[in-house]
Amino acid sequence: MSETIDKYVNMYRVTADDWDTWSDVASHFNISRDFASVRKIGAEGFRGRSWPDLDMLPLGWLTDPGVRQGPHRKCYLTLDEQKTQMTLWSMAKSPLMFGGDLRNLDGTTLSLISNPILLEINSYSSNNSEFPHVYTIKKHLRKKNHIFFKFKEKMYQQKPEKKFLDLTSCNNEKAKCWNATLQTGNPDQICWDLKMRRSDKFSYCLLKRNVLFSSDKDVIYDQEHREIFRLVASQRGDNCLDASPGRKRIASDIQDIRLTSCKWHTSQMWSLNDDGTLVNSYSNMCAKVNSNKVSTTSGGIKSWIATGRKGEIYLAFFNLNPTATHITAKVSDLQDFMGSSFFRQGSCNCTQVWSGKNMQPPKTTISAFVNSHGCALFVLNC
């Protein structure tokens, strides 16, 4: 979608509503990584540049989602989680919009949202991207001879694959994988298979139910003479595939298309194009099957990197684990990723932003012990 709108706007939302839960914060890591990887951060926009928007910062004095007036309450995020959110938003250069009540702003929240280094990163940094070459080291003590053992922990923890439907632009090549199949004695099926050109096996199927006029039982066709139909999960199913927005979702929700009670509404009307796209009459967008292989809230570690306008390097560690974790990056990996011209080994001054400590010039590694759901942010001047 961003490929069709980013040139005409300065900012555009890329997630659902973000609220003050850790699952909402954690859900933004993958989406921000994906937009950075295709260089959408600061891409050409309307009379300037455009920016993917990760939504407001739900900090300080808040109400519950959907409540226009009180009662008010404090932000549910821990201070470490608030620092993580503010740091990720700054490193991803998302527009920073405060979502709390400015009439009741505490000093901690004010210092967080006005941190000069984060605002510098958000406004003037470049080459912002996820830095994948970080690892953890866990130490285990063997009682007999007190020998320590070290091992690396994987950055991502894979979860069982789950499939869900969502909407995308009909120009998306990945949406062109639907096909109609005939079933003897059964209603026709509309099936999805990402590898349909190389395999006869379909991975996801729905049954087609024709939309009929009550008077003459004629099948309905659209203006382009495509047959319009509903889609159900089973022959006796009373629930139809529905592309209506429904309730307002939050960022940690899976943005799927749901089966709801069948009704006479264009949100449940579908047609199949010759190019393999399944288009919805209500939204004029197309259905696509996604696989939810990686859970961003299950744990693991992340890292982002960027360069400053004065040549400094910003490096952030994020701990998504439920326990404190020791996170490390090798200087050699930083050199390979950023280019050796950015680093003069052993001559970089390093400051840890959140602790305020000046560190020894890193020679081989940069490390930090990061609290659960917390982050560490380094500024390197080489």
Coordinates of C-alpha atoms in Angstrom, one line a residue:
M1 CA 0.0 0.0 0.0
S2 CA 2.8 2.4 0.8
E3 CA 4.1 2.1 -2.7
T4 CA 1.0 3.8 -4.0
I5 CA 0.5 6.6 -1.4
D6 CA 3.9 7.6 0.0
K7 CA 4.6 10.1 -2.8
Y8 CA 1.4 11.9 -2.0
V9 CA 1.6 12.3 1.8
N10 CA 4.1 13.2 4.5
M11 CA 3.1 10.4 6.9
Y12 CA 0.8 7.3 6.9
R13 CA -0.2 4.9 9.6
V14 CA 1.2 1.4 9.2
T15 CA -0.2 -0.2 12.3
A16 CA -3.5 -0.3 14.2
D17 CA -4.1 1.7 17.4
D18 CA -1.1 1.5 19.8
W19 CA -2.0 1.4 23.5
D20 CA 0.0 1.0 26.7
T21 CA 0.5 -2.8 26.7
W22 CA 3.8 -4.6 26.1
S23 CA 2.2 -6.7 23.4
D24 CA 1.3 -3.5 21.5
V25 CA 4.8 -2.1 21.8
A26 CA 6.4 -5.5 20.8
S27 CA 4.2 -5.8 17.7
H28 CA 5.9 -2.8 16.1
F29 CA 9.4 -4.3 15.8
N30 CA 8.7 -6.3 12.7
I31 CA 6.6 -3.8 10.9
S32 CA 9.2 -1.0 11.5
R33 CA 12.0 -3.4 10.3
D34 CA 10.1 -4.2 7.1
F35 CA 9.5 -0.5 6.2
A36 CA 13.2 0.3 6.9
S37 CA 14.4 -2.6 4.8
V38 CA 12.6 -1.2 1.7
R39 CA 13.8 2.3 2.4
K40 CA 10.4 3.8 3.2
I41 CA 11.8 5.8 6.1
G42 CA 12.1 9.3 4.7
A43 CA 11.2 8.3 1.2
E44 CA 10.0 10.8 -1.4
G45 CA 6.7 12.3 -0.2
F46 CA 4.4 15.2 -0.8
R47 CA 6.5 18.4 -1.2
G48 CA 9.3 16.7 0.7
R49 CA 9.5 13.3 2.4
S50 CA 7.2 10.7 3.9
W51 CA 7.3 8.7 7.1
P52 CA 5.7 5.5 8.2
D53 CA 3.7 6.3 11.4
L54 CA 3.8 3.8 14.2
D55 CA 0.9 5.7 16.0
M56 CA 0.8 7.8 19.1
L57 CA 3.0 7.5 22.3
P58 CA 0.5 6.3 25.0
L59 CA 2.5 7.8 27.9
G60 CA 1.6 9.7 31.0
W61 CA -2.0 10.4 32.0
L62 CA -4.4 8.3 29.9
T63 CA -7.9 6.9 29.6
D64 CA -8.8 3.4 28.4
P65 CA -9.1 2.7 24.7
G66 CA -12.3 4.0 23.2
V67 CA -13.1 6.2 26.2
R68 CA -13.6 9.9 25.3
Q69 CA -13.7 11.2 28.9
G70 CA -12.4 9.9 32.3
P71 CA -11.7 8.1 34.4
H72 CA -8.1 8.7 33.8
R73 CA -5.1 6.6 34.9
K74 CA -1.4 6.3 34.7
C75 CA 0.3 4.6 31.8
Y76 CA 0.4 0.8 32.3
L77 CA 3.9 0.4 30.7
T78 CA 6.9 0.1 33.0
L79 CA 9.5 2.8 32.7
D80 CA 11.8 0.3 30.9
E81 CA 9.0 -0.4 28.4
Q82 CA 8.4 3.3 27.9
K83 CA 12.1 3.9 27.1
T84 CA 11.9 1.0 24.7
Q85 CA 8.9 2.5 22.9
M86 CA 10.4 6.0 22.7
T87 CA 13.8 4.6 21.5
L88 CA 12.2 2.4 18.8
W89 CA 10.0 5.2 17.6
S90 CA 13.0 7.5 17.4
M91 CA 15.3 5.0 15.7
A92 CA 12.5 4.1 13.1
K93 CA 11.9 7.9 12.7
S94 CA 8.2 7.6 13.3
P95 CA 6.4 10.9 13.7
L96 CA 6.4 11.5 17.5
M97 CA 2.9 12.4 18.7
F98 CA 2.1 12.4 22.4
G99 CA -1.0 10.5 23.3
G100 CA -1.3 11.5 27.0
D101 CA -3.0 14.5 28.8
L102 CA -0.6 17.4 28.6
R103 CA -2.5 19.1 31.4
N104 CA -1.3 16.5 33.8
L105 CA 2.3 15.8 32.7
D106 CA 4.7 14.3 35.2
G107 CA 8.4 15.1 35.2
T108 CA 9.5 11.5 34.2
T109 CA 7.3 11.5 31.2
L110 CA 8.4 15.0 30.2
S111 CA 12.0 14.1 30.4
L112 CA 11.4 11.0 28.3
I113 CA 9.5 12.6 25.4
S114 CA 11.9 15.6 25.4
N115 CA 15.2 13.6 25.6
P116 CA 17.5 15.6 23.3
I117 CA 19.4 12.6 21.9
L118 CA 16.2 10.8 21.0
L119 CA 14.8 13.9 19.3
E120 CA 18.1 14.3 17.4
I121 CA 17.9 10.7 16.2
N122 CA 14.3 11.1 15.2
S123 CA 14.9 14.4 13.3
Y124 CA 18.3 14.1 11.8
S125 CA 19.7 10.5 11.7
S126 CA 20.0 8.5 8.5
N127 CA 20.7 4.9 7.4
N128 CA 18.2 3.7 10.0
S129 CA 17.7 0.0 10.0
E130 CA 17.5 -3.1 12.1
F131 CA 20.9 -4.5 13.0
P132 CA 20.6 -8.3 13.0
H133 CA 24.1 -9.2 14.3
V134 CA 23.5 -9.3 18.1
Y135 CA 23.5 -12.2 20.5
T136 CA 23.2 -13.0 24.1
I137 CA 25.5 -14.9 26.4
K138 CA 24.2 -16.9 29.3
K139 CA 26.6 -18.1 31.9
H140 CA 26.0 -21.3 33.9
L141 CA 28.0 -22.1 37.0
R142 CA 29.1 -25.7 37.6
K143 CA 29.3 -26.2 41.3
K144 CA 32.3 -28.6 41.5
N145 CA 35.0 -26.6 39.8
H146 CA 33.2 -23.3 39.2
I147 CA 33.7 -23.4 35.4
F148 CA 31.6 -21.0 33.4
F149 CA 30.0 -22.2 30.1
K150 CA 28.9 -19.7 27.4
F151 CA 26.5 -20.2 24.5
K152 CA 24.7 -18.0 22.0
E153 CA 20.9 -17.6 22.0
K154 CA 19.0 -17.3 18.8
M155 CA 17.7 -13.8 18.0
Y156 CA 14.3 -15.0 16.9
Q157 CA 12.2 -17.7 18.4
Q158 CA 10.1 -19.5 15.9
K159 CA 6.5 -20.4 16.7
P160 CA 4.2 -22.9 14.9
E161 CA 2.9 -21.5 11.7
K162 CA -0.6 -20.1 11.7
K163 CA -2.5 -18.9 8.6
F164 CA -4.8 -15.9 8.5
L165 CA -6.4 -13.8 5.9
D166 CA -6.0 -10.1 5.4
L167 CA -6.5 -7.4 2.8
T168 CA -3.9 -6.0 0.4
S169 CA -3.7 -4.0 -2.8
C170 CA -4.8 -5.9 -5.8
N171 CA -1.6 -4.9 -7.5
N172 CA 0.3 -7.0 -4.9
E173 CA 1.8 -10.0 -6.7
K174 CA 1.5 -12.1 -3.6
A175 CA -2.3 -11.7 -3.8
K176 CA -2.5 -13.3 -7.2
C177 CA -2.7 -16.9 -5.9
W178 CA -6.4 -17.7 -5.9
N179 CA -8.0 -20.3 -8.1
A180 CA -11.5 -21.8 -8.6
T181 CA -11.8 -25.6 -8.4
L182 CA -14.7 -27.9 -9.2
Q183 CA -15.8 -30.5 -6.6
T184 CA -18.0 -33.4 -7.7
G185 CA -21.3 -33.2 -5.8
N186 CA -20.0 -30.2 -3.7
P187 CA -20.1 -26.4 -4.2
D188 CA -17.2 -24.9 -6.1
Q189 CA -14.2 -24.0 -4.0
I190 CA -12.0 -20.9 -4.1
C191 CA -8.5 -22.0 -3.0
W192 CA -5.3 -20.2 -2.2
D193 CA -1.9 -21.6 -2.9
L194 CA 1.3 -19.5 -2.8
K195 CA 3.0 -22.1 -5.0
M196 CA 0.1 -22.9 -7.2
R197 CA 2.2 -22.6 -10.3
R198 CA 4.5 -25.4 -9.1
S199 CA 2.0 -27.6 -7.2
D200 CA -1.5 -29.0 -7.5
K201 CA -2.0 -29.0 -3.8
F202 CA -3.9 -26.0 -2.3
S203 CA -3.1 -24.7 1.2
Y204 CA -6.3 -22.9 2.0
C205 CA -9.9 -23.3 0.5
L206 CA -13.3 -21.7 1.0
L207 CA -16.6 -22.8 -0.5
K208 CA -18.4 -20.5 -2.9
R209 CA -22.0 -19.6 -2.3
N210 CA -23.7 -17.7 -5.1
V211 CA -25.4 -14.5 -4.3
L212 CA -29.0 -14.7 -5.8
F213 CA -31.8 -12.3 -6.3
S214 CA -34.8 -13.6 -4.3
S215 CA -37.2 -13.0 -7.2
D216 CA -35.6 -14.9 -10.1
K217 CA -32.7 -16.8 -8.5
D218 CA -30.3 -15.3 -11.1
V219 CA -26.6 -15.1 -10.2
I220 CA -25.4 -11.5 -9.6
Y221 CA -22.6 -10.1 -11.8
D222 CA -20.6 -6.9 -11.3
Q223 CA -20.0 -4.1 -13.9
E224 CA -17.1 -6.0 -15.3
H225 CA -19.3 -9.1 -15.7
R226 CA -17.5 -11.0 -13.0
E227 CA -19.6 -13.4 -10.9
I228 CA -20.2 -12.2 -7.4
F229 CA -20.4 -14.7 -4.6
R230 CA -20.0 -15.2 -0.8
L231 CA -17.4 -17.5 0.8
V232 CA -18.1 -19.9 3.6
A233 CA -15.9 -22.3 5.5
S234 CA -18.2 -25.4 5.2
Q235 CA -21.3 -26.4 3.3
R236 CA -23.5 -25.9 6.4
G237 CA -21.7 -22.8 7.4
D238 CA -23.8 -19.8 8.4
N239 CA -20.7 -17.5 8.6
C240 CA -19.4 -15.7 5.5
L241 CA -16.0 -14.2 4.8
D242 CA -16.4 -10.5 5.8
A243 CA -14.0 -7.7 4.9
S244 CA -15.7 -4.9 6.9
P245 CA -13.5 -3.1 9.4
G246 CA -15.6 -4.3 12.4
R247 CA -14.3 -3.2 15.8
K248 CA -11.4 -0.8 16.0
R249 CA -8.3 -3.0 16.5
I250 CA -5.2 -2.4 18.5
A251 CA -1.6 -2.9 17.3
S252 CA -1.1 -6.4 18.8
D253 CA -4.2 -7.8 17.0
I254 CA -3.7 -9.9 13.9
Q255 CA -5.2 -7.8 11.0
D256 CA -7.3 -10.6 9.6
I257 CA -10.5 -11.0 7.6
R258 CA -13.1 -12.7 9.8
L259 CA -16.0 -15.1 9.3
T260 CA -19.2 -13.4 10.5
S261 CA -22.9 -14.1 10.2
C262 CA -24.0 -14.0 6.5
K263 CA -25.8 -10.9 5.6
W264 CA -26.7 -8.8 2.5
H265 CA -23.8 -6.5 2.5
T266 CA -21.0 -5.8 0.0
S267 CA -18.4 -6.5 2.6
Q268 CA -19.3 -10.2 2.1
M269 CA -19.4 -10.0 -1.7
W270 CA -16.3 -11.3 -3.6
S271 CA -15.3 -11.9 -7.2
L272 CA -12.4 -13.8 -8.7
N273 CA -10.2 -12.0 -11.3
D274 CA -8.4 -13.8 -14.2
D275 CA -5.1 -12.8 -12.7
G276 CA -5.8 -14.9 -9.5
T277 CA -6.9 -12.0 -7.2
L278 CA -9.9 -12.3 -5.0
V279 CA -11.4 -8.9 -4.8
N280 CA -13.9 -7.6 -2.2
S281 CA -16.8 -5.5 -3.5
Y282 CA -16.9 -3.3 -0.4
S283 CA -13.3 -2.3 0.0
N284 CA -12.1 -3.0 -3.6
M285 CA -9.1 -4.6 -2.1
C286 CA -7.9 -8.2 -2.4
A287 CA -7.6 -11.1 0.0
K288 CA -4.2 -12.7 0.8
V289 CA -3.2 -15.5 3.1
N290 CA -0.4 -14.7 5.5
S291 CA 1.6 -17.1 7.7
N292 CA 2.2 -15.9 11.3
K293 CA 5.5 -17.7 11.8
V294 CA 7.2 -15.4 14.3
S295 CA 5.7 -14.0 17.5
T296 CA 7.2 -10.7 18.3
T297 CA 5.9 -10.8 21.9
S298 CA 7.4 -14.2 22.8
G299 CA 10.8 -12.9 23.6
G300 CA 14.2 -12.6 21.9
I301 CA 16.4 -9.6 21.3
K302 CA 16.5 -6.9 18.7
S303 CA 18.9 -4.1 17.7
W304 CA 18.7 -1.0 15.5
I305 CA 21.5 1.2 14.1
A306 CA 21.7 4.7 12.5
T307 CA 24.2 7.4 11.7
G308 CA 24.0 11.0 12.9
R309 CA 24.5 14.2 11.0
K310 CA 27.9 14.8 12.7
G311 CA 29.2 11.3 11.9
E312 CA 28.2 9.7 15.2
I313 CA 26.7 6.1 15.3
Y314 CA 23.6 5.3 17.2
L315 CA 23.2 1.6 18.3
A316 CA 20.2 0.4 20.3
F317 CA 19.7 -3.0 22.0
F318 CA 16.2 -4.1 22.8
N319 CA 15.4 -7.0 25.2
L320 CA 12.0 -8.6 24.5
N321 CA 12.6 -11.3 27.0
P322 CA 10.7 -11.6 30.3
T323 CA 14.0 -11.6 32.2
A324 CA 17.1 -9.4 32.1
T325 CA 19.5 -10.3 29.3
H326 CA 23.1 -9.7 28.4
I327 CA 23.2 -8.4 24.8
T328 CA 26.4 -8.2 22.7
A329 CA 27.5 -6.9 19.3
K330 CA 30.9 -7.4 17.8
V331 CA 32.8 -4.4 16.5
S332 CA 33.8 -6.4 13.4
D333 CA 30.1 -7.0 12.6
L334 CA 29.4 -3.2 13.0
Q335 CA 32.3 -2.5 10.6
D336 CA 31.0 -4.9 8.1
F337 CA 27.5 -3.6 8.3
M338 CA 28.3 0.1 8.3
G339 CA 31.6 0.2 6.5
S340 CA 35.1 0.3 7.9
S341 CA 35.3 4.1 7.4
F342 CA 32.8 4.6 10.2
F343 CA 35.0 2.8 12.7
R344 CA 38.6 3.3 13.8
Q345 CA 39.0 0.3 16.1
G346 CA 39.9 1.3 19.7
S347 CA 39.4 5.0 19.1
C348 CA 35.6 5.4 19.5
N349 CA 34.2 7.3 22.5
C350 CA 31.1 5.5 23.6
T351 CA 28.2 6.8 25.8
Q352 CA 25.3 4.8 27.2
V353 CA 22.3 7.2 27.0
W354 CA 20.0 5.8 29.6
S355 CA 22.6 5.2 32.2
G356 CA 24.6 8.3 31.3
K357 CA 27.8 6.4 31.6
N358 CA 30.9 7.0 29.5
M359 CA 32.3 3.6 28.5
Q360 CA 35.8 2.5 27.5
P361 CA 36.4 2.7 23.8
P362 CA 35.1 -0.7 22.4
K363 CA 37.8 -2.9 20.9
T364 CA 36.1 -6.1 20.1
T365 CA 32.5 -6.0 21.5
I366 CA 29.8 -3.7 22.8
S367 CA 27.7 -5.2 25.5
A368 CA 25.0 -4.3 28.0
F369 CA 22.9 -6.0 30.6
V370 CA 19.4 -5.0 29.6
N371 CA 16.4 -5.2 31.9
S372 CA 13.3 -7.2 30.8
H373 CA 11.4 -5.3 28.0
G374 CA 14.1 -2.6 28.3
C375 CA 16.7 -1.1 26.0
A376 CA 20.2 0.2 25.9
L377 CA 21.2 3.1 23.6
F378 CA 24.8 3.9 22.7
V379 CA 26.3 6.9 21.0
L380 CA 29.6 6.2 19.4
N381 CA 31.9 9.0 18.2
C382 CA 34.8 7.6 16.2

